[in-house]
mmCIF file of C-alpha atoms and ligand atoms in Angstrom:
data_model
loop_
_atom_site.group_PDB
_atom_site.id
_atom_site.type_symbol
_atom_site.label_atom_id
_atom_site.label_comp_id
_atom_site.label_asym_id
_atom_site.label_seq_id
_atom_site.Cartn_x
_atom_site.Cartn_y
_atom_site.Cartn_z
ATOM 1 C CA UNK S 21 0.000 0.000 0.000
ATOM 2 C CA UNK S 22 1.163 3.528 -0.744
ATOM 3 C CA UNK S 23 2.302 5.330 2.405
ATOM 4 C CA UNK S 24 0.947 8.736 3.389
ATOM 5 C CA UNK S 25 3.547 11.178 4.668
ATOM 6 C CA UNK S 26 1.939 14.342 6.002
ATOM 7 C CA UNK S 27 3.806 17.582 5.347
ATOM 8 C CA UNK S 28 3.288 19.694 8.480
ATOM 9 C CA UNK S 29 4.733 22.978 7.198
ATOM 10 C CA UNK S 30 1.260 24.586 7.182
ATOM 11 C CA UNK S 31 0.844 23.851 10.887
ATOM 12 C CA UNK S 32 4.084 25.743 11.518
ATOM 13 C CA UNK S 33 2.853 28.600 9.299
ATOM 14 C CA UNK S 34 -0.246 28.925 11.481
ATOM 15 C CA UNK S 35 1.846 28.798 14.652
ATOM 16 C CA UNK S 36 4.233 31.440 13.325
ATOM 17 C CA UNK S 37 1.344 33.794 12.505
ATOM 18 C CA UNK S 38 0.923 34.542 16.234
ATOM 19 C CA UNK S 39 4.507 34.095 17.361
ATOM 20 C CA UNK S 40 3.560 31.605 20.093
ATOM 21 C CA UNK S 41 3.502 27.825 20.164
ATOM 22 C CA UNK S 42 -0.095 27.082 19.133
ATOM 23 C CA UNK S 43 -0.699 24.890 17.276
ATOM 24 C CA UNK S 44 2.274 22.924 18.517
ATOM 25 C CA UNK S 45 3.975 21.057 15.675
ATOM 26 C CA UNK S 46 5.325 18.233 17.832
ATOM 27 C CA UNK S 47 1.853 17.528 19.273
ATOM 28 C CA UNK S 48 0.383 17.693 15.779
ATOM 29 C CA UNK S 49 2.945 15.211 14.477
ATOM 30 C CA UNK S 50 2.214 12.817 17.358
ATOM 31 C CA UNK S 51 -1.531 13.072 16.617
ATOM 32 C CA UNK S 52 -1.051 12.630 12.862
ATOM 33 C CA UNK S 53 0.912 9.431 13.478
ATOM 34 C CA UNK S 54 -1.665 8.197 16.007
ATOM 35 C CA UNK S 55 -4.386 8.784 13.412
ATOM 36 C CA UNK S 56 -2.564 6.382 11.105
ATOM 37 C CA UNK S 57 -0.364 8.414 8.767
ATOM 38 C CA UNK S 58 2.804 6.526 7.965
ATOM 39 C CA UNK S 59 5.172 9.465 7.827
ATOM 40 C CA UNK S 60 5.901 13.075 8.725
ATOM 41 C CA UNK S 61 7.482 15.456 6.229
ATOM 42 C CA UNK S 62 9.009 18.842 6.918
ATOM 43 C CA UNK S 63 10.435 21.300 4.437
ATOM 44 C CA UNK S 64 12.634 23.805 6.277
ATOM 45 C CA UNK S 65 13.358 26.744 3.999
ATOM 46 C CA UNK S 66 16.418 28.939 4.514
ATOM 47 C CA UNK S 67 14.304 31.842 5.898
ATOM 48 C CA UNK S 68 12.467 29.411 8.266
ATOM 49 C CA UNK S 69 9.145 31.054 7.496
ATOM 50 C CA UNK S 70 7.260 27.782 8.047
ATOM 51 C CA UNK S 71 9.108 24.926 9.717
ATOM 52 C CA UNK S 72 12.206 26.028 11.595
ATOM 53 C CA UNK S 73 15.437 24.082 11.680
ATOM 54 C CA UNK S 74 14.867 23.604 15.423
ATOM 55 C CA UNK S 75 11.457 22.001 14.692
ATOM 56 C CA UNK S 76 13.213 19.251 12.738
ATOM 57 C CA UNK S 77 15.446 18.596 15.763
ATOM 58 C CA UNK S 78 12.453 18.619 18.160
ATOM 59 C CA UNK S 79 10.452 16.254 15.951
ATOM 60 C CA UNK S 80 13.108 13.574 15.575
ATOM 61 C CA UNK S 81 12.594 11.880 18.993
ATOM 62 C CA UNK S 82 8.803 11.614 18.612
ATOM 63 C CA UNK S 83 8.777 10.130 15.113
ATOM 64 C CA UNK S 84 7.445 6.588 15.375
ATOM 65 C CA UNK S 85 6.789 6.266 11.632
ATOM 66 C CA UNK S 86 9.021 7.681 8.909
ATOM 67 C CA UNK S 87 10.679 11.078 8.990
ATOM 68 C CA UNK S 88 11.256 12.823 5.663
ATOM 69 C CA UNK S 89 13.117 16.118 5.469
ATOM 70 C CA UNK S 90 12.925 17.865 2.119
ATOM 71 C CA UNK S 91 14.684 20.920 0.785
ATOM 72 C CA UNK S 92 17.414 22.418 -1.289
ATOM 73 C CA UNK S 93 20.748 20.884 -0.253
ATOM 74 C CA UNK S 94 22.555 24.099 0.593
ATOM 75 C CA UNK S 95 25.308 23.610 3.228
ATOM 76 C CA UNK S 96 23.040 24.618 6.138
ATOM 77 C CA UNK S 97 20.401 22.089 5.027
ATOM 78 C CA UNK S 98 22.947 19.298 4.538
ATOM 79 C CA UNK S 99 24.293 19.911 8.044
ATOM 80 C CA UNK S 100 20.771 19.755 9.520
ATOM 81 C CA UNK S 101 19.966 16.483 7.750
ATOM 82 C CA UNK S 102 23.247 14.890 8.817
ATOM 83 C CA UNK S 103 22.582 15.984 12.404
ATOM 84 C CA UNK S 104 18.930 14.872 12.585
ATOM 85 C CA UNK S 105 19.363 11.738 10.452
ATOM 86 C CA UNK S 106 15.793 11.326 9.170
ATOM 87 C CA UNK S 107 14.819 8.111 7.374
ATOM 88 C CA UNK S 108 14.646 9.955 4.078
ATOM 89 C CA UNK S 109 15.867 13.203 2.573
ATOM 90 C CA UNK S 110 14.106 14.591 -0.490
ATOM 91 C CA UNK S 111 16.209 16.954 -2.543
ATOM 92 C CA UNK S 112 14.273 19.883 -4.015
ATOM 93 C CA UNK S 113 15.817 22.633 -6.167
ATOM 94 C CA UNK S 114 13.651 25.429 -4.771
ATOM 95 C CA UNK S 115 14.986 28.962 -4.758
ATOM 96 C CA UNK S 116 15.058 30.923 -1.490
ATOM 97 C CA UNK S 117 12.099 33.131 -2.452
ATOM 98 C CA UNK S 118 9.865 30.417 -3.993
ATOM 99 C CA UNK S 119 6.398 30.402 -2.398
ATOM 100 C CA UNK S 120 6.430 26.627 -2.747
ATOM 101 C CA UNK S 121 8.454 24.115 -4.758
ATOM 102 C CA UNK S 122 7.891 24.948 -8.391
ATOM 103 C CA UNK S 123 10.261 22.732 -10.383
ATOM 104 C CA UNK S 124 11.997 19.387 -10.333
ATOM 105 C CA UNK S 125 15.749 18.882 -10.677
ATOM 106 C CA UNK S 126 17.637 19.117 -13.894
ATOM 107 C CA UNK S 127 19.432 15.876 -13.078
ATOM 108 C CA UNK S 128 21.572 16.107 -16.231
ATOM 109 C CA UNK S 129 23.127 19.502 -15.497
ATOM 110 C CA UNK S 130 23.364 18.891 -11.742
ATOM 111 C CA UNK S 131 24.431 15.276 -11.936
ATOM 112 C CA UNK S 132 27.885 15.657 -10.334
ATOM 113 C CA UNK S 133 26.557 17.818 -7.504
ATOM 114 C CA UNK S 134 23.684 15.408 -6.821
ATOM 115 C CA UNK S 135 26.024 12.391 -6.875
ATOM 116 C CA UNK S 136 28.199 14.054 -4.270
ATOM 117 C CA UNK S 137 25.445 15.016 -1.804
ATOM 118 C CA UNK S 138 23.605 11.719 -2.262
ATOM 119 C CA UNK S 139 26.789 9.761 -1.514
ATOM 120 C CA UNK S 140 27.202 11.745 1.716
ATOM 121 C CA UNK S 141 23.601 11.060 2.819
ATOM 122 C CA UNK S 142 23.905 7.382 1.913
ATOM 123 C CA UNK S 143 27.117 7.073 3.929
ATOM 124 C CA UNK S 144 24.916 8.180 6.849
ATOM 125 C CA UNK S 145 22.220 5.589 6.054
ATOM 126 C CA UNK S 146 19.684 8.186 4.967
ATOM 127 C CA UNK S 147 17.454 7.207 2.025
ATOM 128 C CA UNK S 148 17.564 9.753 -0.767
ATOM 129 C CA UNK S 149 14.851 10.911 -3.109
ATOM 130 C CA UNK S 150 15.013 13.461 -5.942
ATOM 131 C CA UNK S 151 12.067 15.739 -6.766
ATOM 132 C CA UNK S 152 11.620 15.463 -10.521
ATOM 133 C CA UNK S 153 9.416 16.166 -13.532
ATOM 134 C CA UNK S 154 8.079 13.438 -15.803
ATOM 135 C CA UNK S 155 10.887 13.604 -18.331
ATOM 136 C CA UNK S 156 12.535 10.290 -19.257
ATOM 137 C CA UNK S 157 15.971 11.849 -19.744
ATOM 138 C CA UNK S 158 15.830 13.386 -16.277
ATOM 139 C CA UNK S 159 14.667 10.128 -14.692
ATOM 140 C CA UNK S 160 17.468 8.179 -16.403
ATOM 141 C CA UNK S 161 19.961 10.762 -15.137
ATOM 142 C CA UNK S 162 18.410 10.549 -11.642
ATOM 143 C CA UNK S 163 19.181 6.823 -11.585
ATOM 144 C CA UNK S 164 22.816 7.651 -12.400
ATOM 145 C CA UNK S 165 23.134 9.841 -9.295
ATOM 146 C CA UNK S 166 22.754 6.874 -6.942
ATOM 147 C CA UNK S 167 19.429 8.144 -5.522
ATOM 148 C CA UNK S 168 17.124 5.525 -3.987
ATOM 149 C CA UNK S 169 13.900 7.125 -5.166
ATOM 150 C CA UNK S 170 12.392 9.880 -7.255
ATOM 151 C CA UNK S 171 9.499 12.037 -6.119
ATOM 152 C CA UNK S 172 7.288 12.833 -9.104
ATOM 153 C CA UNK S 173 6.262 16.501 -9.095
ATOM 154 C CA UNK S 174 2.466 16.286 -9.424
ATOM 155 C CA UNK S 175 1.378 19.922 -9.742
ATOM 156 C CA UNK S 176 0.666 19.646 -13.481
ATOM 157 C CA UNK S 177 -1.359 16.466 -12.971
ATOM 158 C CA UNK S 178 -3.452 18.139 -10.240
ATOM 159 C CA UNK S 179 -4.049 21.206 -12.403
ATOM 160 C CA UNK S 180 -5.147 19.169 -15.411
ATOM 161 C CA UNK S 181 -7.245 16.762 -13.346
ATOM 162 C CA UNK S 182 -9.185 19.752 -11.973
ATOM 163 C CA UNK S 183 -9.956 20.724 -15.568
ATOM 164 C CA UNK S 184 -11.232 17.206 -16.297
ATOM 165 C CA UNK S 185 -8.160 16.139 -18.257
ATOM 166 C CA UNK S 186 -7.585 12.695 -16.773
ATOM 167 C CA UNK S 187 -5.068 11.773 -19.463
ATOM 168 C CA UNK S 188 -2.637 14.070 -17.687
ATOM 169 C CA UNK S 189 -1.816 11.092 -15.473
ATOM 170 C CA UNK S 190 -0.212 9.195 -18.374
ATOM 171 C CA UNK S 191 3.284 10.784 -18.238
ATOM 172 C CA UNK S 192 3.327 9.927 -14.519
ATOM 173 C CA UNK S 193 2.388 6.309 -15.239
ATOM 174 C CA UNK S 194 5.145 5.986 -17.847
ATOM 175 C CA UNK S 195 7.665 7.757 -15.613
ATOM 176 C CA UNK S 196 6.861 5.447 -12.714
ATOM 177 C CA UNK S 197 7.350 2.400 -14.957
ATOM 178 C CA UNK S 198 10.699 3.701 -16.164
ATOM 179 C CA UNK S 199 11.864 4.638 -12.664
ATOM 180 C CA UNK S 200 10.934 1.166 -11.413
ATOM 181 C CA UNK S 201 12.784 -0.463 -14.308
ATOM 182 C CA UNK S 202 15.873 1.572 -13.378
ATOM 183 C CA UNK S 203 15.666 0.346 -9.781
ATOM 184 C CA UNK S 204 14.275 3.556 -8.274
ATOM 185 C CA UNK S 205 11.475 3.730 -5.724
ATOM 186 C CA UNK S 206 8.613 6.116 -6.480
ATOM 187 C CA UNK S 207 7.229 8.916 -4.346
ATOM 188 C CA UNK S 208 4.913 11.689 -5.480
ATOM 189 C CA UNK S 209 3.777 15.029 -4.224
ATOM 190 C CA UNK S 210 2.469 18.529 -4.748
ATOM 191 C CA UNK S 211 -1.185 19.526 -4.904
ATOM 192 C CA UNK S 212 -2.417 16.015 -4.256
ATOM 193 C CA UNK S 213 -5.739 16.151 -2.420
ATOM 194 C CA UNK S 214 -8.853 14.211 -1.456
ATOM 195 C CA UNK S 215 -10.172 15.219 -4.888
ATOM 196 C CA UNK S 216 -7.429 13.572 -6.962
ATOM 197 C CA UNK S 217 -5.643 11.042 -4.715
ATOM 198 C CA UNK S 218 -7.833 8.024 -5.465
ATOM 199 C CA UNK S 219 -7.446 8.397 -9.232
ATOM 200 C CA UNK S 220 -3.722 9.120 -9.012
ATOM 201 C CA UNK S 221 -2.828 6.323 -6.622
ATOM 202 C CA UNK S 222 -4.832 3.739 -8.570
ATOM 203 C CA UNK S 223 -3.175 4.682 -11.851
ATOM 204 C CA UNK S 224 0.459 4.946 -10.772
ATOM 205 C CA UNK S 225 2.260 1.616 -10.499
ATOM 206 C CA UNK S 226 4.864 0.984 -7.761
ATOM 207 C CA UNK S 227 3.885 4.128 -5.831
ATOM 208 C CA UNK S 228 5.746 3.895 -2.512
ATOM 209 C CA UNK S 229 4.715 7.149 -0.855
ATOM 210 C CA UNK S 230 2.800 10.385 -1.318
ATOM 211 C CA UNK S 231 3.680 13.528 0.581
ATOM 212 C CA UNK S 232 0.735 15.875 1.110
ATOM 213 C CA UNK S 233 0.534 19.155 2.975
ATOM 214 C CA UNK S 234 -1.465 22.112 1.739
ATOM 215 C CA UNK S 235 -4.686 20.370 0.709
ATOM 216 C CA UNK S 236 -4.640 17.971 3.650
ATOM 217 C CA UNK S 237 -4.499 20.809 6.176
ATOM 218 C CA UNK S 238 -7.117 22.860 4.296
ATOM 219 C CA UNK S 239 -9.400 19.817 4.124
ATOM 220 C CA UNK S 240 -8.888 19.249 7.831
ATOM 221 C CA UNK S 241 -10.289 22.740 8.407
ATOM 222 C CA UNK S 242 -13.329 22.091 6.250
ATOM 223 C CA UNK S 243 -13.994 18.690 7.791
ATOM 224 C CA UNK S 244 -13.302 19.888 11.330
ATOM 225 C CA UNK S 245 -15.158 23.208 11.392
ATOM 226 C CA UNK S 246 -18.581 21.780 12.200
ATOM 227 C CA UNK S 247 -17.280 19.852 15.204
ATOM 228 C CA UNK S 248 -15.406 22.853 16.618
ATOM 229 C CA UNK S 249 -18.251 25.332 16.074
ATOM 230 C CA UNK S 250 -20.637 22.981 17.833
ATOM 231 C CA UNK S 251 -18.263 22.785 20.792
ATOM 232 C CA UNK S 252 -18.118 26.607 21.042
ATOM 233 C CA UNK S 253 -21.903 26.905 20.753
ATOM 234 C CA UNK S 254 -22.338 24.282 23.460
ATOM 235 C CA UNK S 255 -19.965 26.102 25.852
ATOM 236 C CA UNK S 256 -21.630 29.451 25.144
ATOM 237 C CA UNK S 257 -25.007 27.897 25.887
ATOM 238 C CA UNK S 258 -24.055 26.672 29.389
HETATM 239 N N1 PXP X 316 6.771 17.460 -2.160
HETATM 240 C C1 PXP X 316 7.620 18.508 -2.196
HETATM 241 C C2 PXP X 316 8.993 18.287 -2.682
HETATM 242 C C3 PXP X 316 7.204 19.769 -1.756
HETATM 243 O O1 PXP X 316 8.067 20.795 -1.783
HETATM 244 C C4 PXP X 316 5.898 19.935 -1.267
HETATM 245 C C5 PXP X 316 5.453 21.270 -0.760
HETATM 246 O O2 PXP X 316 6.286 21.706 0.271
HETATM 247 C C6 PXP X 316 5.057 18.802 -1.242
HETATM 248 C C7 PXP X 316 5.511 17.588 -1.704
HETATM 249 C C8 PXP X 316 3.664 18.874 -0.728
HETATM 250 O O3 PXP X 316 2.907 19.670 -1.565
HETATM 251 P P1 PXP X 316 1.476 20.161 -1.072
HETATM 252 O O4 PXP X 316 1.694 21.071 0.092
HETATM 253 O O5 PXP X 316 0.906 20.861 -2.265
HETATM 254 O O6 PXP X 316 0.708 18.938 -0.701
#
């Protein structure tokens, strides 16, 4: 079965909005695991506007499932990953000012660099995954880097699926087949949601893990609002 790793950056964003410690990301991660998710993902960005580097350190001891740290492997990030030693590191070529990840790696141009950082993570027994578009050349080059997995960048699929274009899943299916043939595991993420996850996960062969943040937290608001409002109304009625 495909594993669900919940990206908790949005919980940190909400916490940071008030400067306090509510909602608490460690408590949230414990709850998310107790509710059955099979992994926790964090994406510390250099400006720490969502998850902070310290959050990754605080989370490590409470992870009972799988810990995935994703980000651009700048020296500060590499040091954090080597210190925290998560189960998996996902390498993402996001620029400092990107609102969210908006491109996969050019594994051809960056092959030597990726080989080097991946070797370092593997020496430390950390599984490596490369965020990537559905381009065969890039997937072949990803296999050359020594990475264990690729994470297919699903924004385009999600966009097209919303417009009713279900065929948009086909490049992902073919990419997953190729990645599997090359010995790579397959993760996927970005804009996956309750709306598209059933279709996507049924179509993609060998899908090891999906990492979902934005939609999952937004959906939790929608699905939780009624319960919380009723609790306020009850207390106000006493
Ligand atoms: N995978 C990667 C590499 C990401 O950068 C992100 C967003 O931080 C996700 C998955 C999750 O995307 P979303 O928040 O849209 O579910």
